[in-house]
């Protein structure tokens, strides 16, 4: 194992406290700190110590892909680390977004290469399923709720302009696509009026806080109303949400550990000032009701829990030591390890490292098993290959 140094993304919605507090730096930070990236994604690769300086992990992997990744990973995913580990810290809502599946990503990336206008929806040819585990209380929108519930909420607002949306929702799940299309393509000249009417009507309703939170930031964005079609999720520490391809979601606030396939493909539909392509988003969305968006941790050994996901790109385990002084994790490498509390020693057959809160390490597939000791907590990302 060796220490890993991750860059921090300064997106405007980021917290000025969460990542700085985790890493023991002065609070508040100079600017927003939204995401700590730990991995080898070319958009923001982490680095390791080499010859008195730091070298990007992408360069280290490129020099010996089979040695670092293992032949099974190379055969399945190519000469690249197939997963990315992040700390996400949201002080304000993120955009309404979804991610493509593998086939959509490959086709979309190729189509964007052929475009002449310079606009891109796809920055790489890979899918981006995600799992987020809350480090503290966290709120998000995740997946469509029962259209009957959404219809009742919207009807209760008493906003006449929403009549066509209610008609679509009356068709149940089959009408979700039309309801979302109507809202996201709402005439630009009427959007501020729609949001204002919904904001006024929701003052005494169960979704008043959500509407106010979103409308304050985006007073002319129909995504404020689309949010009322989604499950509002409140996560306790250790609970997770799983976001497969086509799942419409948005983080509202809070801090979590996020693991995903190593991609940066994001299709946005609203609540953002970044590029929005409604037609492409509608094409990749899965208009299915998500009855239970929350994933509870599953114990797999003393001091070890996981959150099973149906992809081969990654797996995530949380290891807690102290009461259990030493834990050996037998999942295959390569590993990305993030310490979130205490002080722990993390060792493979190559070398041990000591980690404190906010510090990370990386180990190659040649490292054998992973042993964690000391007193604290770490999250371990690894390939999901059995």
PDB file of C-alpha atoms in Angstrom, residues 88-278:
ATOM      1  CA  UNK A  88     -19.050  14.260  -1.901  1.00  0.00           C
ATOM      2  CA  UNK A  89     -19.941  17.304   0.236  1.00  0.00           C
ATOM      3  CA  UNK A  90     -23.069  19.197  -0.811  1.00  0.00           C
ATOM      4  CA  UNK A  91     -24.004  22.472   0.847  1.00  0.00           C
ATOM      5  CA  UNK A  92     -26.558  23.236  -1.889  1.00  0.00           C
ATOM      6  CA  UNK A  93     -28.605  21.074  -4.288  1.00  0.00           C
ATOM      7  CA  UNK A  94     -26.938  19.456  -7.275  1.00  0.00           C
ATOM      8  CA  UNK A  95     -28.539  19.259 -10.697  1.00  0.00           C
ATOM      9  CA  UNK A  96     -31.291  16.827 -11.662  1.00  0.00           C
ATOM     10  CA  UNK A  97     -29.275  14.226 -13.512  1.00  0.00           C
ATOM     11  CA  UNK A  98     -28.987  10.693 -14.785  1.00  0.00           C
ATOM     12  CA  UNK A  99     -26.253   8.533 -16.282  1.00  0.00           C
ATOM     13  CA  UNK A 100     -26.288   6.330 -19.394  1.00  0.00           C
ATOM     14  CA  UNK A 101     -25.899   2.595 -19.511  1.00  0.00           C
ATOM     15  CA  UNK A 102     -22.835   1.072 -21.173  1.00  0.00           C
ATOM     16  CA  UNK A 103     -24.374   0.775 -24.630  1.00  0.00           C
ATOM     17  CA  UNK A 104     -25.781   4.311 -24.540  1.00  0.00           C
ATOM     18  CA  UNK A 105     -22.420   5.694 -23.404  1.00  0.00           C
ATOM     19  CA  UNK A 106     -20.510   3.994 -26.216  1.00  0.00           C
ATOM     20  CA  UNK A 107     -22.991   5.123 -28.867  1.00  0.00           C
ATOM     21  CA  UNK A 108     -23.317   8.626 -27.448  1.00  0.00           C
ATOM     22  CA  UNK A 109     -19.566   9.135 -27.242  1.00  0.00           C
ATOM     23  CA  UNK A 110     -19.127   8.022 -30.849  1.00  0.00           C
ATOM     24  CA  UNK A 111     -21.978  10.278 -31.988  1.00  0.00           C
ATOM     25  CA  UNK A 112     -20.504  13.253 -30.139  1.00  0.00           C
ATOM     26  CA  UNK A 113     -17.169  12.621 -31.879  1.00  0.00           C
ATOM     27  CA  UNK A 114     -18.979  13.119 -35.183  1.00  0.00           C
ATOM     28  CA  UNK A 115     -20.718  16.348 -34.176  1.00  0.00           C
ATOM     29  CA  UNK A 116     -19.693  19.587 -35.830  1.00  0.00           C
ATOM     30  CA  UNK A 117     -20.999  22.077 -33.234  1.00  0.00           C
ATOM     31  CA  UNK A 118     -18.473  21.283 -30.503  1.00  0.00           C
ATOM     32  CA  UNK A 119     -21.128  20.356 -27.923  1.00  0.00           C
ATOM     33  CA  UNK A 120     -20.745  17.087 -26.053  1.00  0.00           C
ATOM     34  CA  UNK A 121     -23.075  15.119 -23.839  1.00  0.00           C
ATOM     35  CA  UNK A 122     -20.593  12.261 -23.413  1.00  0.00           C
ATOM     36  CA  UNK A 123     -17.012  12.808 -22.297  1.00  0.00           C
ATOM     37  CA  UNK A 124     -16.042   9.115 -22.337  1.00  0.00           C
ATOM     38  CA  UNK A 125     -17.521   5.839 -23.630  1.00  0.00           C
ATOM     39  CA  UNK A 126     -18.311   4.326 -20.211  1.00  0.00           C
ATOM     40  CA  UNK A 127     -21.344   3.950 -17.998  1.00  0.00           C
ATOM     41  CA  UNK A 128     -21.525   5.497 -14.524  1.00  0.00           C
ATOM     42  CA  UNK A 129     -23.592   3.567 -11.977  1.00  0.00           C
ATOM     43  CA  UNK A 130     -23.091   5.036  -8.502  1.00  0.00           C
ATOM     44  CA  UNK A 131     -23.421   4.063  -4.859  1.00  0.00           C
ATOM     45  CA  UNK A 132     -23.395   6.751  -2.172  1.00  0.00           C
ATOM     46  CA  UNK A 133     -23.052   5.989   1.549  1.00  0.00           C
ATOM     47  CA  UNK A 134     -23.918   8.778   3.980  1.00  0.00           C
ATOM     48  CA  UNK A 135     -21.217   9.860   6.433  1.00  0.00           C
ATOM     49  CA  UNK A 136     -23.729  12.036   8.296  1.00  0.00           C
ATOM     50  CA  UNK A 137     -27.377  12.954   7.778  1.00  0.00           C
ATOM     51  CA  UNK A 138     -27.894  13.374   4.039  1.00  0.00           C
ATOM     52  CA  UNK A 139     -30.803  14.264   1.781  1.00  0.00           C
ATOM     53  CA  UNK A 140     -31.315  13.393  -1.865  1.00  0.00           C
ATOM     54  CA  UNK A 141     -33.898  12.902  -4.560  1.00  0.00           C
ATOM     55  CA  UNK A 142     -33.654   9.396  -5.986  1.00  0.00           C
ATOM     56  CA  UNK A 143     -35.902   7.675  -8.500  1.00  0.00           C
ATOM     57  CA  UNK A 144     -39.562   8.198  -9.356  1.00  0.00           C
ATOM     58  CA  UNK A 145     -42.153   7.714  -6.653  1.00  0.00           C
ATOM     59  CA  UNK A 146     -45.624   6.324  -7.274  1.00  0.00           C
ATOM     60  CA  UNK A 147     -47.271   8.593  -9.885  1.00  0.00           C
ATOM     61  CA  UNK A 148     -50.498   8.471  -7.870  1.00  0.00           C
ATOM     62  CA  UNK A 149     -48.694  10.081  -4.937  1.00  0.00           C
ATOM     63  CA  UNK A 150     -47.113  12.685  -7.214  1.00  0.00           C
ATOM     64  CA  UNK A 151     -50.481  13.435  -8.812  1.00  0.00           C
ATOM     65  CA  UNK A 152     -52.053  13.945  -5.397  1.00  0.00           C
ATOM     66  CA  UNK A 153     -49.277  16.343  -4.394  1.00  0.00           C
ATOM     67  CA  UNK A 154     -49.486  18.369  -7.597  1.00  0.00           C
ATOM     68  CA  UNK A 155     -53.292  18.449  -7.551  1.00  0.00           C
ATOM     69  CA  UNK A 156     -53.155  19.726  -3.977  1.00  0.00           C
ATOM     70  CA  UNK A 157     -51.216  22.773  -5.158  1.00  0.00           C
ATOM     71  CA  UNK A 158     -54.188  23.973  -7.151  1.00  0.00           C
ATOM     72  CA  UNK A 159     -52.083  25.349 -10.008  1.00  0.00           C
ATOM     73  CA  UNK A 160     -54.260  25.216 -13.174  1.00  0.00           C
ATOM     74  CA  UNK A 161     -51.288  25.226 -15.538  1.00  0.00           C
ATOM     75  CA  UNK A 162     -50.291  21.780 -14.225  1.00  0.00           C
ATOM     76  CA  UNK A 163     -53.449  20.204 -15.669  1.00  0.00           C
ATOM     77  CA  UNK A 164     -51.679  18.441 -18.578  1.00  0.00           C
ATOM     78  CA  UNK A 165     -49.068  17.059 -16.192  1.00  0.00           C
ATOM     79  CA  UNK A 166     -51.795  15.681 -13.936  1.00  0.00           C
ATOM     80  CA  UNK A 167     -53.500  14.096 -16.947  1.00  0.00           C
ATOM     81  CA  UNK A 168     -50.241  12.331 -17.802  1.00  0.00           C
ATOM     82  CA  UNK A 169     -49.745  11.105 -14.229  1.00  0.00           C
ATOM     83  CA  UNK A 170     -53.254   9.678 -14.210  1.00  0.00           C
ATOM     84  CA  UNK A 171     -51.932   7.021 -16.596  1.00  0.00           C
ATOM     85  CA  UNK A 172     -49.631   5.743 -13.844  1.00  0.00           C
ATOM     86  CA  UNK A 173     -46.070   4.706 -14.608  1.00  0.00           C
ATOM     87  CA  UNK A 174     -46.882   4.758 -18.319  1.00  0.00           C
ATOM     88  CA  UNK A 175     -47.468   8.506 -18.071  1.00  0.00           C
ATOM     89  CA  UNK A 176     -44.253   9.410 -16.242  1.00  0.00           C
ATOM     90  CA  UNK A 177     -42.315  10.054 -19.446  1.00  0.00           C
ATOM     91  CA  UNK A 178     -44.937  12.472 -20.730  1.00  0.00           C
ATOM     92  CA  UNK A 179     -45.185  14.271 -17.380  1.00  0.00           C
ATOM     93  CA  UNK A 180     -41.423  14.782 -17.239  1.00  0.00           C
ATOM     94  CA  UNK A 181     -41.282  15.815 -20.906  1.00  0.00           C
ATOM     95  CA  UNK A 182     -44.017  18.422 -20.390  1.00  0.00           C
ATOM     96  CA  UNK A 183     -42.223  19.954 -17.432  1.00  0.00           C
ATOM     97  CA  UNK A 184     -38.694  19.972 -18.843  1.00  0.00           C
ATOM     98  CA  UNK A 185     -39.891  21.494 -22.134  1.00  0.00           C
ATOM     99  CA  UNK A 186     -42.133  24.089 -20.479  1.00  0.00           C
ATOM    100  CA  UNK A 187     -42.165  27.319 -22.552  1.00  0.00           C
ATOM    101  CA  UNK A 188     -39.261  29.493 -21.441  1.00  0.00           C
ATOM    102  CA  UNK A 189     -41.419  32.596 -21.133  1.00  0.00           C
ATOM    103  CA  UNK A 190     -43.746  30.854 -18.656  1.00  0.00           C
ATOM    104  CA  UNK A 191     -41.243  29.046 -16.464  1.00  0.00           C
ATOM    105  CA  UNK A 192     -40.775  31.738 -13.827  1.00  0.00           C
ATOM    106  CA  UNK A 193     -44.555  32.058 -13.493  1.00  0.00           C
ATOM    107  CA  UNK A 194     -44.962  28.304 -13.055  1.00  0.00           C
ATOM    108  CA  UNK A 195     -42.299  28.087 -10.364  1.00  0.00           C
ATOM    109  CA  UNK A 196     -43.685  31.153  -8.590  1.00  0.00           C
ATOM    110  CA  UNK A 197     -47.186  29.672  -8.560  1.00  0.00           C
ATOM    111  CA  UNK A 198     -45.949  26.325  -7.224  1.00  0.00           C
ATOM    112  CA  UNK A 199     -43.781  28.074  -4.640  1.00  0.00           C
ATOM    113  CA  UNK A 200     -46.704  30.136  -3.391  1.00  0.00           C
ATOM    114  CA  UNK A 201     -49.105  27.201  -3.287  1.00  0.00           C
ATOM    115  CA  UNK A 202     -46.658  24.877  -1.501  1.00  0.00           C
ATOM    116  CA  UNK A 203     -46.152  27.165   1.489  1.00  0.00           C
ATOM    117  CA  UNK A 204     -48.319  25.070   3.807  1.00  0.00           C
ATOM    118  CA  UNK A 205     -47.785  21.687   2.132  1.00  0.00           C
ATOM    119  CA  UNK A 206     -45.582  18.711   2.989  1.00  0.00           C
ATOM    120  CA  UNK A 207     -43.114  19.614   0.218  1.00  0.00           C
ATOM    121  CA  UNK A 208     -42.872  23.303   1.139  1.00  0.00           C
ATOM    122  CA  UNK A 209     -39.299  23.052   2.394  1.00  0.00           C
ATOM    123  CA  UNK A 210     -38.121  21.232  -0.729  1.00  0.00           C
ATOM    124  CA  UNK A 211     -39.844  23.642  -3.105  1.00  0.00           C
ATOM    125  CA  UNK A 212     -38.427  26.651  -1.257  1.00  0.00           C
ATOM    126  CA  UNK A 213     -34.916  25.192  -1.219  1.00  0.00           C
ATOM    127  CA  UNK A 214     -34.922  24.580  -4.964  1.00  0.00           C
ATOM    128  CA  UNK A 215     -36.904  27.651  -6.062  1.00  0.00           C
ATOM    129  CA  UNK A 216     -34.682  29.981  -4.090  1.00  0.00           C
ATOM    130  CA  UNK A 217     -31.714  28.851  -6.166  1.00  0.00           C
ATOM    131  CA  UNK A 218     -33.562  28.290  -9.473  1.00  0.00           C
ATOM    132  CA  UNK A 219     -36.681  30.514  -9.582  1.00  0.00           C
ATOM    133  CA  UNK A 220     -37.356  29.900 -13.280  1.00  0.00           C
ATOM    134  CA  UNK A 221     -36.456  26.211 -13.558  1.00  0.00           C
ATOM    135  CA  UNK A 222     -39.253  23.653 -14.035  1.00  0.00           C
ATOM    136  CA  UNK A 223     -36.932  21.115 -12.437  1.00  0.00           C
ATOM    137  CA  UNK A 224     -38.386  22.451  -9.175  1.00  0.00           C
ATOM    138  CA  UNK A 225     -41.654  20.733 -10.147  1.00  0.00           C
ATOM    139  CA  UNK A 226     -39.958  17.614 -11.537  1.00  0.00           C
ATOM    140  CA  UNK A 227     -38.445  17.175  -8.077  1.00  0.00           C
ATOM    141  CA  UNK A 228     -41.961  16.559  -6.752  1.00  0.00           C
ATOM    142  CA  UNK A 229     -42.162  13.418  -8.893  1.00  0.00           C
ATOM    143  CA  UNK A 230     -39.153  11.855  -7.141  1.00  0.00           C
ATOM    144  CA  UNK A 231     -38.546  10.085  -3.849  1.00  0.00           C
ATOM    145  CA  UNK A 232     -37.152  12.421  -1.225  1.00  0.00           C
ATOM    146  CA  UNK A 233     -34.624  10.367   0.707  1.00  0.00           C
ATOM    147  CA  UNK A 234     -33.196  11.142   4.142  1.00  0.00           C
ATOM    148  CA  UNK A 235     -30.197   8.962   4.855  1.00  0.00           C
ATOM    149  CA  UNK A 236     -28.806   8.176   8.276  1.00  0.00           C
ATOM    150  CA  UNK A 237     -25.052   7.551   8.557  1.00  0.00           C
ATOM    151  CA  UNK A 238     -24.228   4.205   6.960  1.00  0.00           C
ATOM    152  CA  UNK A 239     -27.335   4.091   4.784  1.00  0.00           C
ATOM    153  CA  UNK A 240     -26.831   4.259   1.027  1.00  0.00           C
ATOM    154  CA  UNK A 241     -28.601   4.970  -2.219  1.00  0.00           C
ATOM    155  CA  UNK A 242     -27.909   3.032  -5.400  1.00  0.00           C
ATOM    156  CA  UNK A 243     -28.191   4.899  -8.696  1.00  0.00           C
ATOM    157  CA  UNK A 244     -28.129   2.600 -11.731  1.00  0.00           C
ATOM    158  CA  UNK A 245     -28.249   3.838 -15.296  1.00  0.00           C
ATOM    159  CA  UNK A 246     -31.312   5.906 -16.140  1.00  0.00           C
ATOM    160  CA  UNK A 247     -32.141   6.794 -12.521  1.00  0.00           C
ATOM    161  CA  UNK A 248     -33.124  10.473 -12.180  1.00  0.00           C
ATOM    162  CA  UNK A 249     -31.610  11.856  -9.009  1.00  0.00           C
ATOM    163  CA  UNK A 250     -30.142  14.903  -7.275  1.00  0.00           C
ATOM    164  CA  UNK A 251     -28.236  15.290  -4.028  1.00  0.00           C
ATOM    165  CA  UNK A 252     -29.687  18.055  -1.858  1.00  0.00           C
ATOM    166  CA  UNK A 253     -27.265  18.403   1.058  1.00  0.00           C
ATOM    167  CA  UNK A 254     -24.929  16.382   3.196  1.00  0.00           C
ATOM    168  CA  UNK A 255     -21.681  14.422   2.975  1.00  0.00           C
ATOM    169  CA  UNK A 256     -21.088  10.898   1.775  1.00  0.00           C
ATOM    170  CA  UNK A 257     -18.605   8.426   0.360  1.00  0.00           C
ATOM    171  CA  UNK A 258     -19.409   7.718  -3.273  1.00  0.00           C
ATOM    172  CA  UNK A 259     -18.079   4.923  -5.454  1.00  0.00           C
ATOM    173  CA  UNK A 260     -18.860   4.656  -9.146  1.00  0.00           C
ATOM    174  CA  UNK A 261     -17.708   3.277 -12.430  1.00  0.00           C
ATOM    175  CA  UNK A 262     -14.851   5.457 -13.665  1.00  0.00           C
ATOM    176  CA  UNK A 263     -16.799   7.800 -15.907  1.00  0.00           C
ATOM    177  CA  UNK A 264     -17.845  11.449 -15.900  1.00  0.00           C
ATOM    178  CA  UNK A 265     -20.910  11.102 -18.122  1.00  0.00           C
ATOM    179  CA  UNK A 266     -23.710  13.229 -16.664  1.00  0.00           C
ATOM    180  CA  UNK A 267     -26.939  14.138 -18.456  1.00  0.00           C
ATOM    181  CA  UNK A 268     -28.629  17.083 -16.741  1.00  0.00           C
ATOM    182  CA  UNK A 269     -32.264  18.073 -16.905  1.00  0.00           C
ATOM    183  CA  UNK A 270     -32.506  21.073 -14.625  1.00  0.00           C
ATOM    184  CA  UNK A 271     -31.494  22.800 -11.396  1.00  0.00           C
ATOM    185  CA  UNK A 272     -28.202  23.761 -12.976  1.00  0.00           C
ATOM    186  CA  UNK A 273     -26.456  26.425 -14.989  1.00  0.00           C
ATOM    187  CA  UNK A 274     -24.476  23.797 -16.864  1.00  0.00           C
ATOM    188  CA  UNK A 275     -25.342  22.269 -20.221  1.00  0.00           C
ATOM    189  CA  UNK A 276     -28.825  20.717 -20.415  1.00  0.00           C
ATOM    190  CA  UNK A 277     -29.958  18.426 -23.236  1.00  0.00           C
ATOM    191  CA  UNK A 278     -33.536  17.485 -22.407  1.00  0.00           C
TER     192      UNK A 278
END
